[in-house]
Coordinates of C-alpha atoms and ligand atoms in Angstrom, one line a residue:
M1397 CA -143.0 -105.7 117.2
K1398 CA -140.7 -106.3 114.1
K1399 CA -137.3 -107.8 114.5
L1400 CA -134.3 -106.8 112.9
V1401 CA -130.9 -108.6 111.9
C1402 CA -127.7 -107.3 110.7
A1403 CA -124.6 -109.4 110.0
G1404 CA -120.6 -108.4 110.1
E1405 CA -117.9 -107.7 112.3
I1406 CA -117.6 -107.2 115.8
L1407 CA -114.3 -105.8 117.2
V1408 CA -112.6 -103.6 120.0
E1409 CA -111.7 -100.3 119.6
I1410 CA -108.4 -98.8 121.5
M1411 CA -108.0 -95.1 121.3
A1412 CA -104.9 -93.2 122.2
E1413 CA -105.6 -90.9 125.1
R1414 CA -104.2 -87.5 123.6
I1415 CA -105.6 -85.6 120.3
G1416 CA -102.7 -85.7 117.8
Q1417 CA -100.9 -88.8 119.7
S1418 CA -98.7 -90.9 117.1
F1419 CA -98.7 -94.8 117.1
L1420 CA -95.0 -94.6 115.9
A1421 CA -94.1 -94.2 119.7
P1422 CA -95.6 -95.7 123.0
G1423 CA -98.1 -93.6 124.7
P1424 CA -101.4 -93.9 126.9
L1425 CA -104.4 -95.7 125.4
V1426 CA -108.0 -95.8 126.6
G1427 CA -110.1 -98.8 125.8
P1428 CA -110.9 -101.7 125.2
F1429 CA -114.4 -100.3 123.9
P1430 CA -116.9 -102.5 122.2
S1431 CA -117.2 -101.6 118.4
G1432 CA -118.1 -102.8 115.0
A1433 CA -120.9 -100.7 113.2
P1434 CA -123.0 -103.9 113.2
A1435 CA -122.6 -104.4 116.7
I1436 CA -123.4 -100.7 117.3
F1437 CA -126.3 -100.7 115.1
I1438 CA -128.2 -103.6 116.8
D1439 CA -126.9 -102.4 120.3
Q1440 CA -128.8 -99.0 119.7
A1441 CA -131.7 -100.9 118.4
A1442 CA -132.2 -103.2 121.4
R1443 CA -132.0 -100.2 123.7
L1444 CA -135.0 -98.6 121.9
G1445 CA -136.8 -101.7 122.6
Q1446 CA -136.6 -103.1 119.0
P1447 CA -136.0 -107.0 118.9
A1448 CA -132.8 -107.0 117.3
G1449 CA -130.1 -109.9 116.7
L1450 CA -126.8 -109.9 115.2
I1451 CA -124.9 -112.6 113.0
A1452 CA -121.2 -112.4 113.7
A1453 CA -118.0 -114.1 114.9
V1454 CA -115.6 -113.4 117.6
G1455 CA -112.4 -115.2 119.2
D1456 CA -112.7 -117.0 122.5
D1457 CA -110.8 -113.8 124.2
D1458 CA -111.9 -111.1 126.7
F1459 CA -112.5 -108.7 123.4
G1460 CA -114.9 -111.3 122.2
H1461 CA -116.8 -111.8 125.6
L1462 CA -116.8 -107.9 126.3
N1463 CA -119.0 -107.3 123.3
I1464 CA -121.3 -110.3 123.7
E1465 CA -121.5 -109.1 127.4
R1466 CA -122.4 -105.6 126.3
L1467 CA -125.1 -106.8 123.6
R1468 CA -126.6 -109.3 126.0
A1469 CA -127.0 -106.8 128.9
D1470 CA -128.9 -104.3 126.1
G1471 CA -131.2 -107.0 125.3
A1472 CA -129.4 -107.9 122.0
D1473 CA -130.2 -111.4 120.3
I1474 CA -126.8 -113.0 120.6
S1475 CA -127.7 -116.6 119.7
A1476 CA -125.8 -116.1 116.3
I1477 CA -122.7 -114.7 117.6
K1478 CA -120.3 -117.6 117.2
V1479 CA -117.3 -117.8 119.5
H1480 CA -114.2 -119.6 117.6
R1481 CA -111.6 -121.0 119.6
G1482 CA -108.1 -120.3 118.1
A1483 CA -109.3 -116.8 116.4
A1484 CA -108.7 -113.6 117.9
T1485 CA -111.4 -110.5 117.9
G1486 CA -110.7 -108.0 115.7
T1487 CA -108.7 -104.8 117.0
A1488 CA -109.0 -101.1 115.8
F1489 CA -106.6 -98.5 117.2
V1490 CA -107.7 -95.3 116.7
T1491 CA -105.9 -91.8 117.1
Y1492 CA -107.6 -88.3 116.6
E1493 CA -105.5 -85.8 114.5
T1494 CA -105.5 -82.0 115.5
D1495 CA -107.6 -81.5 112.2
G1496 CA -110.2 -83.6 113.7
S1497 CA -109.7 -86.5 111.2
R1498 CA -109.1 -89.9 112.3
H1499 CA -106.3 -92.5 112.1
F1500 CA -106.4 -96.0 112.2
V1501 CA -104.8 -99.3 112.7
Y1502 CA -107.1 -102.2 112.0
N1503 CA -106.9 -105.9 112.2
I1504 CA -110.4 -106.9 110.9
K1505 CA -110.1 -109.1 108.0
Q1506 CA -107.6 -111.4 109.6
S1507 CA -109.5 -111.8 112.9
A1508 CA -112.6 -114.0 113.8
A1509 CA -114.5 -111.4 112.2
G1510 CA -113.7 -113.1 108.6
L1511 CA -115.0 -116.4 110.0
I1512 CA -118.6 -115.4 109.8
E1513 CA -120.9 -118.0 108.2
I1514 CA -124.7 -118.7 107.8
G1515 CA -124.7 -121.5 110.3
A1516 CA -127.5 -123.3 112.1
E1517 CA -127.8 -120.3 114.6
A1518 CA -127.8 -117.5 112.0
R1519 CA -130.6 -119.6 109.8
A1520 CA -132.7 -119.9 113.1
L1521 CA -132.1 -116.2 113.7
L1522 CA -133.1 -115.2 109.9
A1523 CA -136.0 -117.4 109.9
G1524 CA -137.4 -114.8 112.9
A1525 CA -136.5 -111.9 111.0
D1526 CA -138.7 -109.0 109.5
H1527 CA -136.0 -106.4 108.7
F1528 CA -132.0 -107.1 107.4
H1529 CA -129.8 -104.0 107.7
V1530 CA -126.5 -103.9 105.5
M1531 CA -123.3 -102.0 106.2
G1532 CA -120.9 -101.2 103.4
T1533 CA -118.0 -101.7 106.1
S1534 CA -119.3 -105.4 106.5
L1535 CA -118.8 -106.1 102.9
F1536 CA -114.9 -106.6 103.0
S1537 CA -114.7 -110.0 101.6
P1538 CA -116.3 -112.6 99.0
E1539 CA -117.3 -114.7 102.6
V1540 CA -118.9 -111.5 104.5
I1541 CA -120.8 -110.3 101.2
E1542 CA -122.3 -114.0 100.8
V1543 CA -123.5 -113.7 104.1
A1544 CA -125.2 -110.5 103.6
R1545 CA -126.7 -111.7 100.2
N1546 CA -127.9 -114.8 102.3
G1547 CA -129.8 -112.4 104.9
I1548 CA -131.1 -110.2 102.6
E1549 CA -132.7 -113.0 100.2
T1550 CA -134.0 -114.9 103.3
V1551 CA -135.9 -111.7 104.8
K1552 CA -137.1 -110.4 101.6
A1553 CA -138.7 -114.0 100.6
R1554 CA -140.5 -113.7 104.4
G1555 CA -142.0 -110.2 102.6
G1556 CA -139.7 -108.3 105.1
T1557 CA -137.8 -105.2 104.2
V1558 CA -134.0 -104.2 103.8
S1559 CA -132.1 -100.8 104.7
F1560 CA -128.5 -100.2 103.7
D1561 CA -125.9 -97.8 105.2
P1562 CA -123.3 -97.6 102.7
N1563 CA -120.5 -96.3 104.9
I1564 CA -118.0 -96.7 102.0
R1565 CA -115.3 -94.6 100.7
K1566 CA -114.2 -94.6 96.7
E1567 CA -111.2 -96.1 97.3
M1568 CA -113.1 -99.4 98.8
L1569 CA -115.0 -100.0 95.6
D1570 CA -112.0 -102.0 94.1
L1571 CA -112.5 -104.5 96.5
P1572 CA -113.1 -108.0 95.0
G1573 CA -117.1 -108.5 94.5
L1574 CA -117.9 -105.4 96.1
R1575 CA -119.6 -103.5 93.0
D1576 CA -121.4 -106.5 92.2
A1577 CA -122.6 -106.7 95.9
L1578 CA -123.7 -102.9 95.9
H1579 CA -125.7 -103.5 92.9
F1580 CA -127.6 -106.5 94.2
V1581 CA -128.3 -104.8 97.8
L1582 CA -129.5 -101.6 96.3
S1583 CA -131.6 -103.5 94.2
K1584 CA -133.2 -105.0 97.4
T1585 CA -133.0 -101.6 99.5
D1586 CA -136.2 -100.1 100.9
V1587 CA -134.4 -97.6 103.2
F1588 CA -131.0 -96.1 102.0
L1589 CA -129.1 -94.1 104.5
P1590 CA -126.1 -92.6 102.9
S1591 CA -124.0 -89.7 104.7
G1592 CA -124.1 -86.5 102.8
P1593 CA -121.4 -87.0 100.2
E1594 CA -121.7 -90.7 100.1
L1595 CA -125.0 -90.1 97.9
F1596 CA -123.1 -89.1 94.9
I1597 CA -120.9 -92.5 94.8
F1598 CA -124.3 -93.9 93.9
A1599 CA -126.4 -91.4 92.0
K1600 CA -125.3 -89.1 88.8
A1601 CA -127.3 -86.1 89.9
A1602 CA -124.9 -82.8 91.1
D1603 CA -127.4 -81.9 93.8
E1604 CA -128.8 -83.9 96.7
E1605 CA -132.6 -83.6 95.9
N1606 CA -131.9 -85.0 92.4
A1607 CA -129.5 -87.4 93.5
A1608 CA -132.1 -88.8 96.2
R1609 CA -134.9 -88.6 93.9
E1610 CA -132.6 -90.7 91.5
M1611 CA -132.5 -93.4 94.1
L1612 CA -136.3 -93.3 94.7
D1613 CA -136.5 -93.9 91.1
R1614 CA -134.8 -97.1 91.5
G1615 CA -137.1 -98.4 93.7
I1616 CA -135.9 -97.5 97.0
S1617 CA -138.9 -96.5 99.2
T1618 CA -137.3 -94.1 101.6
V1619 CA -133.6 -92.0 101.3
V1620 CA -132.3 -90.5 104.6
V1621 CA -129.1 -88.6 104.3
K1622 CA -127.3 -88.2 107.5
K1623 CA -125.5 -84.6 107.7
G1624 CA -123.4 -85.0 111.0
A1625 CA -124.4 -81.9 113.6
Q1626 CA -126.7 -80.5 110.9
G1627 CA -129.1 -83.4 111.2
A1628 CA -130.8 -85.4 108.6
V1629 CA -132.9 -84.7 105.5
H1630 CA -135.6 -87.3 104.4
Y1631 CA -137.0 -88.1 101.1
D1632 CA -139.9 -90.6 99.9
Q1633 CA -142.6 -90.1 97.2
T1634 CA -144.5 -87.7 99.3
G1635 CA -141.6 -85.1 99.5
R1636 CA -138.8 -83.9 101.6
T1637 CA -138.4 -83.6 105.2
A1638 CA -135.4 -82.0 106.8
S1639 CA -135.0 -82.5 110.6
P1640 CA -132.1 -80.3 112.2
G1641 CA -129.1 -82.0 114.8
F1642 CA -129.3 -81.3 118.3
V1643 CA -126.6 -79.1 120.2
V1644 CA -123.9 -81.4 122.1
D1645 CA -120.6 -81.4 122.9
E1646 CA -118.8 -83.8 120.0
I1647 CA -116.5 -85.9 121.9
D1648 CA -115.9 -88.9 119.8
P1649 CA -117.8 -89.1 116.3
T1650 CA -117.4 -93.0 116.3
G1651 CA -120.6 -94.6 115.6
A1652 CA -123.1 -91.5 115.1
G1653 CA -124.4 -92.7 111.8
D1654 CA -125.2 -96.5 113.0
C1655 CA -126.8 -95.1 116.0
F1656 CA -128.8 -92.7 113.8
A1657 CA -129.7 -95.5 111.4
A1658 CA -130.7 -98.1 114.1
A1659 CA -133.3 -95.4 115.8
F1660 CA -134.6 -94.1 112.1
V1661 CA -135.1 -97.9 111.0
S1662 CA -136.6 -99.1 114.5
F1663 CA -139.1 -96.2 114.1
W1664 CA -139.5 -96.8 110.5
L1665 CA -140.6 -100.4 111.2
R1666 CA -143.1 -99.2 113.6
A1667 CA -144.5 -96.8 110.6
E1668 CA -144.0 -93.7 112.8
A1669 CA -144.0 -90.6 110.6
P1670 CA -140.7 -89.3 109.4
E1671 CA -140.6 -86.4 111.7
K1672 CA -140.7 -88.5 114.7
A1673 CA -138.5 -90.9 113.2
L1674 CA -135.8 -88.5 112.4
R1675 CA -136.0 -86.7 115.7
I1676 CA -135.2 -89.7 117.8
A1677 CA -132.6 -90.6 115.6
N1678 CA -131.2 -87.1 115.5
S1679 CA -131.3 -87.6 119.0
C1680 CA -129.4 -91.1 119.4
G1681 CA -126.8 -89.7 116.7
A1682 CA -126.1 -86.5 118.9
L1683 CA -125.8 -88.6 122.3
A1684 CA -123.6 -91.0 120.6
V1685 CA -120.8 -88.3 120.0
T1686 CA -121.1 -87.3 123.4
K1687 CA -119.1 -90.1 124.9
K1688 CA -115.5 -91.5 124.3
G1689 CA -116.2 -95.1 122.4
P1690 CA -118.5 -95.9 119.8
M1691 CA -121.2 -97.9 121.9
E1692 CA -120.5 -95.8 125.3
G1693 CA -123.2 -93.0 124.2
I1694 CA -125.9 -95.5 123.2
A1695 CA -129.2 -94.3 125.0
S1696 CA -132.3 -96.2 126.0
L1697 CA -135.9 -94.7 124.6
A1698 CA -136.3 -93.1 128.4
A1699 CA -132.9 -91.5 128.1
V1700 CA -133.8 -90.2 124.7
E1701 CA -136.9 -88.9 125.9
A1702 CA -135.4 -87.2 128.9
F1703 CA -133.0 -85.7 126.4
L1704 CA -135.4 -84.1 124.0
A1705 CA -137.5 -82.7 127.0
T1706 CA -134.5 -80.2 127.3
A1707 CA -132.7 -80.6 123.8
K1708 CA -131.9 -77.5 121.6
T1709 CA -131.6 -78.2 117.8
G1710 CA -129.0 -76.3 116.0
A1711 CA -129.2 -74.4 112.4
P1712 CA -130.5 -77.4 109.9
Ligands
ADP938 P1 -121.9 -91.2 109.6 O1 -121.1 -91.5 111.2 O2 -122.4 -92.3 109.1 O3 -121.0 -90.3 108.7 P2 -123.0 -88.4 110.6 O4 -121.6 -87.9 110.9 O5 -123.7 -87.8 109.6 O6 -122.7 -89.9 109.9 O7 -124.0 -88.9 111.8 C1 -125.1 -89.1 111.9 C2 -125.8 -88.5 112.7 O8 -125.5 -88.3 114.2 C3 -126.5 -87.1 112.2 O9 -127.4 -87.3 111.1 C4 -126.7 -86.4 113.8 O10 -128.2 -86.9 113.7 C5 -126.0 -87.0 114.5 N1 -124.4 -86.7 114.9 C6 -123.3 -86.4 114.4 N2 -122.6 -85.7 114.7 C7 -123.3 -84.9 115.4 C8 -123.0 -83.5 116.1 N3 -121.5 -83.2 116.2 N4 -123.8 -83.2 117.0 C9 -125.0 -83.6 117.0 N5 -125.2 -84.5 116.4 C10 -124.6 -85.1 115.5

């Protein structure tokens, strides 16, 4: 089976217990939950049985070990996660506003996550990789951009493939080196996985189908637009395939896009038809939102199949 690798931040998420709870006053918290988009992605792929490894850095503290143990237990290759003495694992404190939006207090750039590098273990992991997945959130400094560039080049030189989930907001585009990095990543991307409105940061066309076609014309082979509860739409040279989302009670949306992407890419690497890859990916995204904590809803292939036996789709 093809092995996929991702590189980037590992952190823990600590959540305000009540909706609308402010961090400007003491209050009850829940967590720590293992987190970090690349960790969520790799954990979900491993739970689906795909060989998957992560290049990352954590502190030699409980938060770092919590993440490593979860990834190890779920079958991920943790050989290239470096544990740094004297650095702290990153944190994200999250509170949900009454309108459904999220408010974050982050410490990621200054945490051990910023110490990520291509060392001997990362080189060994990449030497056996068939696919590299890039996330926009992991391009927050010139050092981490360099790691992504190295991963892409190594995997492409071996005849492998690249997927890209931009997960980017317009205001991030002014980060040093980010525009150039995005240009480079897109020029190497085989599978592009934007969330609905993100597509229009990269394409000029004003409607989704033409924007997706514009991306295909740049040499990307597959575009999958994620649409939250509505599911996802897939575009390639043969046409358009829409796949509705599944009806679930949304408790916490963090991580859904990463679970969706991991499942889609895993089944794309298995050369499954778009309909099947989308159905599994929509299940993983739906199950992800049913639990508090970004990695708590991650499902095994057996759990996905059990869910699909009774799941109902919503309106596309
Ligand atoms: P992102 O987190 O990257 O913005 P989305 O919010 O579009 O991505 O979610 C990714 C996928 O997760 C969706 O395409 C869908 O399959 C699933 N999903 C997300 N939210 C829900 C929901 N409320 N109900 C069912 N499925 C969901």
